[in-house]
Amino acid sequence: MNPATRALEANRTDKLREMFREHFGTSARIFRAPGRVNLIGEHTDYNDGFVMPVAIDFATWVAGCANETNSIRAHSRQYNETVTLNLDSLEGPPTGHWSDFVRGVVYGLLQAEQKIVGADLLIDGQVPLGSGLSSSAALELATATALQAISHAQLPAIETVKICQNAEHTFVGARCGIMDQFISQFGQAGHALLLDCRSLEPIAVPIPHGVEIVICNTMVKHELASGEYNRRRADCEEGIRILQNFLPGVRALRDVSLADLEAHRTSFPERIYHRCRHVVTENARTQQFADALTRGDLLTVGRLMAESHESLRADYEVSCPELDAMVQSAAHCEGLIGARMTGGGFGGCTVNLVHADCTEAFAKRVAADYFRATTIEPCVYSTTAAQGAGEVNDDATQVRSRGAR
Ligand code: ADP
Ligand code: MG
């Protein structure tokens, strides 16, 4: 974190403490967990495959303090609303309310036999909501980190990650993979993580000097996103069932090569074949990308990002005109290394790697080109690779990160 950013964040922690006192009347400790952007490896996490996310500078902040009751009182600044969750009656189906995320995390922590105490939480999110930068995982991890610290409980960090993922499955109804929660917990400053979603072993790959990560928000979110996400998962599962007739050892698309897939192509309905082809080729691309980034081979990095976007557009069919327009706009800009859609799709953001000395001009040009193509004003953010979840000191340095497992 550079000194200017640190000063801004220190100001933020002061403000949060002040707001907490106004709202709940006591002093608080401050916690944060970052959102994320995925450089490559899209829709591979739930296929036991490879992903390569980066924790971003935008985080969800939670100010918290024990309240000597049997309830969690959580106030979200983004919704300007307080909810009270009784620790004895957390179970229940998804309600569609933001507090489902908090309820699911508290429930999961208690199930893990953690002595979670009643607490007041003030939630302040910097991650744009519903834009594919995982404000949901940031909220979950910030809540889980705060509640464990306040309760003097400490689960292994990987257990916390799984509890947060499960909260989203069971209390929100989104069958997300593990990537978002993993990177929000384990993000390393200056690095992307090549994560094997089967072994959950990450390899930290430094972002090369002079390469900047630029996120372009299309500002659209098409309604079909969550339904289509679950449908893609079902398509992959069907692909596996078909392949298991020929290859009994296959457990997930992670175990399948392109040659396997092509050998049995005629056994697949056309749509399922294309879905599987995306996952199989994306897994290979993600590993090649990690190698290329490590070598500093930016031409290959850019090519692989372009191929990833095309595969998501044509084979997986999760892009949309706005994402395509943003990627095309970026392609015309000086300094671009690579651009692709990121996140589940049907709107949200693109991720761009840009030569650092061109970032400002890039941001202006891509925004103007996108506006010309769509008449939508985009948001363009430049980010560094940030540290994962933790408690924050008065000067905005992190007290202790649980980045090590
Ligand atoms: P994404 O994770 O890409 O931002 P999701 O739809 O998975 O999109 O998660 C967004 C949802 O997470 C919001 O609609 C809200 O319910 C919840 N959420 C995220 N941040 C906050 C916050 N600061 N306060 C309250 N709810 C939040
Ligand atoms: Mg989410």
PDB file of C-alpha atoms and ligand atoms in Angstrom, residues 36 101 134-137 168 180, ligand 2:
ATOM      1  CA  ARG A  36     -11.308  -9.925  -6.083  1.00  0.00           C
ATOM      2  CA  PHE A 101     -24.902 -13.686   3.902  1.00  0.00           C
ATOM      3  CA  SER A 134     -17.266 -10.456  -5.198  1.00  0.00           C
ATOM      4  CA  SER A 135     -18.679  -8.057  -2.680  1.00  0.00           C
ATOM      5  CA  SER A 136     -20.446 -11.155  -1.343  1.00  0.00           C
ATOM      6  CA  ALA A 137     -17.249 -13.030  -0.413  1.00  0.00           C
ATOM      7  CA  GLU A 168     -23.584 -18.718   0.100  1.00  0.00           C
ATOM      8  CA  ASP A 180     -13.965 -15.894  -4.214  1.00  0.00           C
TER       9      ASP A 180
HETATM   10 MG    MG B   2     -20.765 -12.904  -5.280  1.00  0.00          MG
END
